[in-house]
Amino acid sequence: MTASRTDRGRLLLLLALAVTVTVFTATVPLLRDWFDLRVYHGAIDHWIHHGGRIYDYRVPGTPYGFTYPPFAAVAMLPMALLGLHTAIAVALLLNLAALAVVLRILTGPAWRRYGWYGCALGACLLALFEPLRDTFSFGQVNLLLLALVLTDCMLLATGRQRWAGVGIGLAAAIKLTPALFIVLLLLAGRRREAARATAVAAAATAFAACVAPDASRYYWTDAMWDTTRVGRLDYVSNQSLQGILARLGVTDRAVWAAAVLLVLCVWAIRSRRAVASGEWPTAFALTGLTACLVSPITWVHHLVWLLPSFVVLVRAGHPRVAGALYAVLCTSVVWLWFDDASGIDGFLGSNAYTWITLGLLLWLPVGQFRSVRPRASRSTSTTAPTPRATAPANAILSGHPGPPSPTVGAAAGSAVVGGAVGPGRGRARSASSDPTGSTRPAAAKPQSSSARASSYTAKRPPD
């Protein structure tokens, strides 16, 4: 009877939370109308079926087109066989699969102990995370790239280095930002893995050059260096260091370069310390944070790279901090300063996500897990059985090859469920069925179907 009542209570709580999530997502973020996926699909269709050039395509009625490296277009060639609606369905399934891989790597098998209730609760909380919502709603590729990179993290953490670097190399060939993880491998002294990642990226790029030589020539000699293709730097969705400076009116590139150099120095020091402690998940989390900060453009949906940091915080015994920061990233709060980011409130509020990213880079726990296993060892009875050989699957949680302590495993297992404490409050925006229906010419491309939720500008598309 008690168990039945407990299950009914949990079911009622989940239903209430599901209704809350539905109402929230229907009123605050709104639908992005798979705009980026329409860019991908349109560019491939223009290239394959109409004999056009990849980088010449523009979504009808907009100035936005394809901005990724040529290998990304080659990897998306199967879309030429699909209609737009079928491509949307496939993209949703691929993103769901990538999210499942990411969560499985970050939490390990410990998620099973929470059963249906914990998984359902975690799904509701994940649905509130703005970068994740936008990745699905735009039809973006960030989750797929994160899954590729974290696969290498798992291989390194569990001592299976034979294929480590392949995922990073593929991700870097599809999008330039993940190339920073190759530098991480070099900092960690993993020259073989760094060479493998570089070779994979180079081979993929060379393959794309063979398939689409004109597009490759144009991208690497022109489009790559044309920063105006990406978008307006001061737009509120740009949550990078460059975005902060642009909103302050600082246009001197030397100032941005100095800020980037400082951030890279902090990252190098902290990442080396994490690797020295055997904490590969922490090192990869720090690298994802840094990539978001130093990239000239980091749209809100790019911040899915912050997910590993929340797991690290929970694993380190800071679930409340993780929950509070996660909640802020659920609120769409930066859009309150869509029209005007001036003043102290604009400086703080319009850059809220950047402050979180920078704070995580500076204060994410590093080097605190060496003593976890010895303490567990001392507190364990001498008659306790030796950990089984199958335990290395959990190594991603502890940052060391081999089984983690029960304390660490339990904390990491609750990372998704306990690491996000629910939605904050954002400002509702009116919807528009026209993705380019903004009356503000500087923000024509939608961050959502609402004019107030556009990630981009009328100048250029995102990367």
XYZ file of C-alpha atoms in Angstrom:
463
model
C 0.000 0.000 0.000
C 2.803 2.385 0.880
C 4.648 1.629 -2.340
C 1.465 2.137 -4.353
C 0.820 5.490 -2.713
C 4.408 6.508 -3.329
C 4.144 5.615 -7.013
C 0.860 7.543 -7.321
C 2.424 10.546 -5.624
C 5.429 10.427 -7.934
C 3.193 10.098 -10.964
C 1.132 13.116 -9.897
C 4.306 15.129 -9.324
C 5.613 14.215 -12.761
C 2.311 15.136 -14.390
C 2.347 18.499 -12.628
C 5.955 19.082 -13.665
C 5.187 18.034 -17.260
C 2.323 20.542 -17.386
C 4.607 23.244 -15.990
C 7.289 22.447 -18.565
C 4.718 22.477 -21.375
C 3.277 25.829 -20.312
C 6.747 27.295 -19.879
C 8.037 26.153 -23.247
C 4.823 27.300 -24.942
C 5.040 30.842 -23.563
C 8.696 31.727 -22.996
C 11.062 30.178 -25.563
C 8.614 29.493 -28.398
C 9.442 27.444 -31.473
C 12.522 28.135 -33.601
C 10.865 26.479 -36.596
C 13.929 24.307 -37.384
C 15.454 27.280 -39.157
C 19.043 26.005 -39.182
C 17.924 22.611 -40.436
C 16.107 24.374 -43.258
C 19.403 26.078 -44.091
C 21.199 22.721 -44.197
C 18.477 20.991 -46.209
C 18.094 23.876 -48.626
C 21.829 24.147 -49.248
C 22.146 20.416 -49.954
C 19.098 20.447 -52.229
C 20.446 23.518 -54.060
C 23.819 21.815 -54.519
C 22.699 18.328 -55.538
C 19.406 18.839 -57.370
C 19.849 22.282 -58.881
C 23.558 22.400 -59.647
C 24.154 25.401 -57.433
C 27.046 26.154 -55.105
C 26.772 25.331 -51.417
C 27.681 28.759 -50.073
C 25.511 30.645 -52.578
C 22.248 29.252 -51.206
C 19.993 31.509 -49.116
C 16.773 30.556 -47.347
C 14.025 32.208 -49.430
C 13.219 35.657 -48.131
C 16.317 35.818 -45.935
C 20.045 36.482 -46.350
C 20.996 33.311 -44.484
C 22.877 30.338 -45.885
C 25.369 27.596 -45.099
C 28.387 28.595 -42.989
C 30.002 25.322 -41.840
C 33.158 23.801 -43.380
C 32.622 21.768 -46.583
C 32.914 18.413 -44.792
C 29.742 19.283 -42.874
C 27.911 19.594 -46.190
C 29.355 16.281 -47.374
C 28.252 14.615 -44.117
C 24.748 15.997 -44.676
C 24.478 14.642 -48.233
C 21.873 11.986 -47.231
C 19.428 14.866 -46.762
C 19.313 15.116 -50.551
C 17.197 11.949 -50.473
C 14.749 13.337 -47.909
C 11.984 15.877 -47.938
C 12.135 18.699 -45.420
C 9.612 17.187 -42.998
C 11.341 13.813 -43.097
C 14.670 15.539 -42.492
C 13.176 17.284 -39.440
C 11.986 13.957 -38.035
C 15.395 12.362 -38.624
C 17.152 15.341 -37.013
C 14.959 15.034 -33.916
C 15.766 11.325 -33.623
C 19.497 11.941 -34.104
C 19.502 14.651 -31.448
C 17.624 12.406 -29.033
C 20.129 9.617 -29.664
C 23.042 12.031 -29.198
C 21.536 13.309 -25.945
C 21.176 9.732 -24.705
C 24.845 9.077 -25.513
C 25.919 12.276 -23.753
C 23.925 11.456 -20.620
C 25.108 7.841 -20.604
C 28.746 8.967 -20.801
C 28.367 11.707 -18.192
C 26.410 9.702 -15.616
C 27.553 6.146 -16.289
C 25.355 3.183 -15.349
C 24.378 4.819 -12.038
C 21.274 6.331 -13.672
C 19.585 2.915 -13.520
C 19.201 3.108 -9.750
C 16.694 5.949 -10.130
C 14.321 3.944 -12.311
C 11.472 5.380 -14.327
C 10.841 8.190 -11.877
C 14.374 9.562 -11.942
C 14.613 9.316 -15.741
C 11.266 11.047 -16.241
C 12.167 13.783 -13.768
C 15.514 14.277 -15.499
C 13.797 14.490 -18.898
C 11.487 17.239 -17.640
C 14.379 19.222 -16.214
C 16.436 18.806 -19.379
C 13.500 20.056 -21.444
C 13.775 23.386 -19.603
C 17.462 23.950 -20.453
C 17.446 26.767 -23.007
C 20.526 25.711 -25.026
C 19.082 22.218 -25.302
C 15.628 23.474 -26.273
C 17.137 25.655 -28.976
C 19.370 22.880 -30.312
C 16.309 20.685 -30.887
C 14.104 23.504 -32.138
C 16.681 24.848 -34.580
C 17.672 21.374 -35.791
C 21.251 22.182 -34.791
C 24.253 19.828 -34.704
C 25.799 20.762 -31.352
C 24.582 17.684 -29.478
C 26.034 15.397 -32.130
C 29.399 17.135 -31.833
C 29.266 16.950 -28.030
C 28.575 13.211 -28.223
C 31.576 12.696 -30.524
C 33.903 14.658 -28.240
C 32.675 13.021 -25.013
C 33.172 9.595 -26.555
C 36.880 10.417 -26.720
C 36.696 11.617 -23.117
C 35.276 8.243 -22.085
C 37.975 6.366 -23.989
C 40.735 8.378 -22.319
C 39.217 8.077 -18.854
C 38.837 4.308 -19.142
C 42.290 3.675 -20.611
C 41.056 2.665 -24.076
C 43.183 5.078 -26.091
C 43.293 3.087 -29.312
C 40.483 5.081 -30.933
C 40.719 8.229 -28.822
C 40.903 11.328 -31.000
C 38.667 10.087 -33.799
C 35.560 11.748 -32.377
C 37.350 15.037 -31.803
C 38.772 14.968 -35.320
C 35.372 14.398 -36.911
C 33.799 17.127 -34.778
C 36.555 19.586 -35.739
C 36.035 18.806 -39.428
C 32.318 19.550 -39.129
C 32.749 22.704 -37.077
C 35.931 24.568 -36.167
C 35.262 25.177 -32.458
C 35.913 21.573 -31.254
C 39.477 21.860 -32.584
C 40.360 23.294 -29.159
C 40.086 19.749 -27.796
C 43.074 18.795 -29.976
C 45.052 21.446 -28.115
C 43.849 19.872 -24.850
C 45.320 16.545 -25.932
C 48.640 18.277 -26.614
C 48.562 19.989 -23.210
C 47.921 16.609 -21.627
C 50.922 15.098 -23.371
C 48.691 12.811 -25.462
C 50.595 13.369 -28.692
C 49.440 10.165 -30.333
C 45.771 10.959 -29.696
C 46.301 14.574 -30.807
C 47.971 13.355 -33.997
C 45.103 10.941 -34.603
C 42.515 13.697 -34.140
C 44.449 16.004 -36.463
C 44.814 13.270 -39.067
C 41.087 12.475 -38.978
C 40.161 16.150 -39.316
C 42.639 16.604 -42.171
C 41.468 13.445 -43.947
C 37.817 14.488 -43.663
C 38.661 17.958 -44.960
C 40.660 16.491 -47.866
C 37.790 14.152 -48.702
C 35.421 17.124 -48.805
C 37.872 18.921 -51.098
C 37.712 15.986 -53.505
C 33.915 15.886 -53.438
C 33.372 19.658 -53.597
C 36.616 21.347 -54.706
C 35.082 24.721 -55.580
C 33.184 24.955 -52.295
C 36.296 23.968 -50.349
C 38.435 26.538 -52.120
C 35.876 29.263 -51.462
C 35.404 28.366 -47.792
C 39.082 28.168 -46.792
C 40.172 31.215 -48.774
C 37.175 33.498 -48.324
C 34.146 32.459 -46.250
C 36.149 31.284 -43.248
C 37.781 34.692 -42.848
C 34.641 36.716 -43.457
C 33.348 37.224 -39.913
C 30.372 39.206 -41.178
C 28.864 35.923 -42.443
C 28.313 34.746 -38.883
C 26.193 37.505 -37.399
C 26.171 40.783 -35.540
C 28.579 40.593 -32.623
C 26.560 42.747 -30.212
C 23.383 40.713 -30.591
C 22.105 39.561 -27.188
C 22.259 35.860 -28.116
C 26.023 36.118 -28.578
C 27.151 34.935 -25.134
C 30.906 35.062 -25.693
C 33.678 37.431 -24.630
C 33.330 39.169 -27.983
C 29.622 39.590 -27.329
C 30.287 41.381 -24.028
C 32.791 43.742 -25.630
C 30.534 44.434 -28.595
C 27.608 45.335 -26.355
C 29.927 47.694 -24.487
C 30.827 49.322 -27.790
C 34.452 48.118 -27.679
C 35.509 47.461 -31.254
C 39.276 47.230 -30.818
C 40.257 43.686 -31.810
C 43.366 43.917 -29.634
C 41.195 44.122 -26.505
C 39.308 40.996 -27.516
C 42.561 39.200 -28.371
C 43.985 40.079 -24.941
C 40.850 38.777 -23.204
C 40.993 35.560 -25.243
C 44.669 35.077 -24.409
C 43.979 35.527 -20.695
C 41.137 33.002 -20.790
C 43.279 30.507 -22.707
C 46.050 30.828 -20.098
C 43.586 30.136 -17.273
C 42.181 27.191 -19.210
C 45.630 25.735 -19.914
C 46.642 25.895 -16.246
C 43.415 24.417 -14.921
C 43.133 21.751 -17.619
C 46.695 20.537 -17.045
C 45.934 20.292 -13.332
C 42.779 18.304 -14.061
C 44.617 15.897 -16.376
C 47.425 15.502 -13.831
C 44.774 14.438 -11.308
C 43.323 11.963 -13.788
C 40.122 14.005 -14.134
C 39.443 13.788 -17.851
C 35.754 14.746 -17.520
C 36.786 17.956 -15.749
C 39.416 18.755 -18.373
C 36.881 18.250 -21.161
C 34.302 20.354 -19.307
C 36.825 23.190 -18.940
C 37.652 22.980 -22.639
C 33.995 23.193 -23.631
C 33.591 26.278 -21.433
C 36.668 27.901 -22.968
C 35.554 27.187 -26.523
C 32.290 29.014 -25.818
C 34.129 32.006 -24.341
C 36.815 32.509 -26.996
C 34.661 31.902 -30.065
C 33.710 35.244 -31.658
C 30.101 34.055 -31.843
C 28.536 31.772 -29.228
C 24.794 31.671 -29.751
C 22.710 30.470 -26.820
C 22.199 27.039 -28.382
C 25.984 26.525 -28.459
C 25.953 26.424 -24.653
C 25.045 22.731 -24.601
C 28.824 22.463 -24.096
C 28.153 23.524 -20.489
C 26.333 20.276 -19.632
C 29.501 18.389 -18.567
C 30.317 21.190 -16.100
C 27.084 20.646 -14.178
C 27.878 16.950 -13.816
C 31.349 17.829 -12.512
C 29.812 20.202 -9.957
C 27.398 17.554 -8.700
C 30.161 14.953 -8.601
C 32.268 17.361 -6.552
C 29.512 17.750 -3.979
C 27.997 21.056 -5.143
C 24.502 20.088 -6.356
C 22.917 23.310 -5.107
C 25.378 25.469 -7.030
C 24.844 23.337 -10.127
C 21.082 23.577 -9.712
C 21.092 27.349 -9.269
C 23.256 27.951 -12.343
C 21.267 25.456 -14.380
C 18.040 27.198 -13.383
C 19.342 30.536 -14.664
C 20.131 28.897 -18.010
C 16.508 27.736 -18.181
C 14.983 31.200 -17.855
C 15.750 32.915 -21.187
C 16.673 35.842 -18.938
C 19.105 37.441 -21.389
C 16.203 38.272 -23.690
C 14.941 40.835 -21.190
C 17.686 43.061 -22.615
C 16.852 42.360 -26.248
C 16.098 46.012 -26.997
C 18.538 47.787 -24.721
C 21.603 46.327 -22.985
C 22.873 49.647 -21.631
C 23.433 50.460 -17.967
C 24.603 48.279 -15.107
C 21.549 46.052 -15.332
C 22.133 45.556 -19.054
C 25.820 44.808 -18.527
C 25.010 42.162 -15.937
C 21.753 40.770 -17.309
C 22.397 40.673 -21.047
C 25.642 38.765 -20.412
C 24.243 36.453 -17.720
C 25.091 33.241 -19.560
C 28.620 34.450 -20.275
C 29.149 35.213 -16.575
C 28.066 31.663 -15.741
C 30.454 30.225 -18.328
C 33.323 32.365 -17.072
C 32.550 31.533 -13.445
C 32.568 27.819 -14.192
C 35.923 28.136 -15.950
C 37.429 29.899 -12.919
C 35.872 27.886 -10.099
C 34.966 24.464 -11.425
C 36.482 22.038 -8.858
C 39.818 20.671 -10.069
C 42.180 18.270 -8.335
C 39.782 17.375 -5.538
C 39.165 13.740 -6.351
C 42.504 12.103 -5.643
C 41.577 11.628 -2.015
C 38.114 10.232 -2.711
C 39.269 6.698 -3.356
C 41.746 6.470 -0.460
C 39.079 7.713 1.975
C 36.639 5.149 0.653
C 39.332 2.513 0.965
C 40.044 3.370 4.599
C 36.378 3.386 5.512
C 35.765 0.009 3.888
C 36.015 -3.134 5.922
C 39.026 -5.333 5.258
C 36.586 -8.094 4.405
C 34.958 -6.056 1.666
C 35.141 -7.724 -1.766
C 37.537 -6.446 -4.376
C 35.823 -4.251 -7.016
C 34.848 -6.216 -10.064
C 36.739 -5.920 -13.328
C 33.603 -4.644 -15.047
C 33.619 -1.432 -13.030
C 35.764 0.661 -15.425
C 32.554 1.607 -17.192
C 32.092 3.999 -14.293
C 35.515 5.575 -14.687
C 34.119 8.567 -16.498
C 32.421 9.529 -13.243
C 35.514 9.494 -11.094
C 37.984 10.832 -13.624
C 40.272 7.804 -13.081
C 40.571 4.456 -14.808
C 38.972 1.802 -12.666
C 35.959 1.845 -10.365
C 34.953 5.032 -8.560
C 34.024 5.166 -4.928
C 30.354 4.591 -4.025
C 30.070 8.229 -2.944
C 31.281 9.554 -6.263
C 29.111 7.152 -8.227
C 26.002 8.169 -6.311
C 26.683 11.848 -6.748
C 27.319 11.489 -10.449
C 24.277 9.325 -10.889
C 22.123 12.170 -9.636
C 23.804 14.723 -11.858
C 20.991 15.152 -14.303
C 18.156 14.805 -11.812
C 19.708 16.705 -8.946
C 21.781 19.121 -10.966
C 18.874 21.149 -12.281
C 16.334 22.433 -9.846
C 13.722 23.737 -12.175
C 12.802 26.677 -14.294
C 13.357 30.280 -13.611
C 11.142 32.971 -14.934
C 11.490 34.574 -18.319
C 9.483 37.119 -20.226
C 6.867 35.753 -22.592
C 7.054 36.778 -26.191
C 4.431 36.792 -28.900
C 4.793 34.224 -31.648
C 4.914 34.755 -35.354
C 4.452 32.139 -38.015
C 6.985 33.906 -40.219
C 10.566 33.079 -39.125
C 11.763 36.309 -40.664
C 8.862 38.394 -39.505
C 10.814 40.661 -37.196
C 10.170 44.340 -37.682
C 13.721 45.053 -36.562
C 15.966 44.725 -39.642
C 18.999 44.130 -37.413
C 17.532 40.882 -36.113
C 15.673 39.332 -38.983
C 16.703 35.714 -38.502
C 14.833 34.041 -35.658
C 16.213 32.643 -32.477
C 12.563 31.644 -32.316
C 9.447 32.358 -34.259
C 9.110 35.419 -32.090
C 10.663 38.682 -33.203
C 12.035 39.135 -29.709
C 13.820 35.818 -29.717
C 16.094 36.075 -32.705
C 19.596 34.712 -32.332
C 20.897 36.355 -35.385
C 20.946 39.525 -37.419
C 19.957 40.577 -40.877
C 23.581 40.632 -41.905
C 24.704 37.016 -41.757
C 23.734 33.520 -40.593
C 25.175 31.714 -37.575
C 27.968 29.238 -37.707
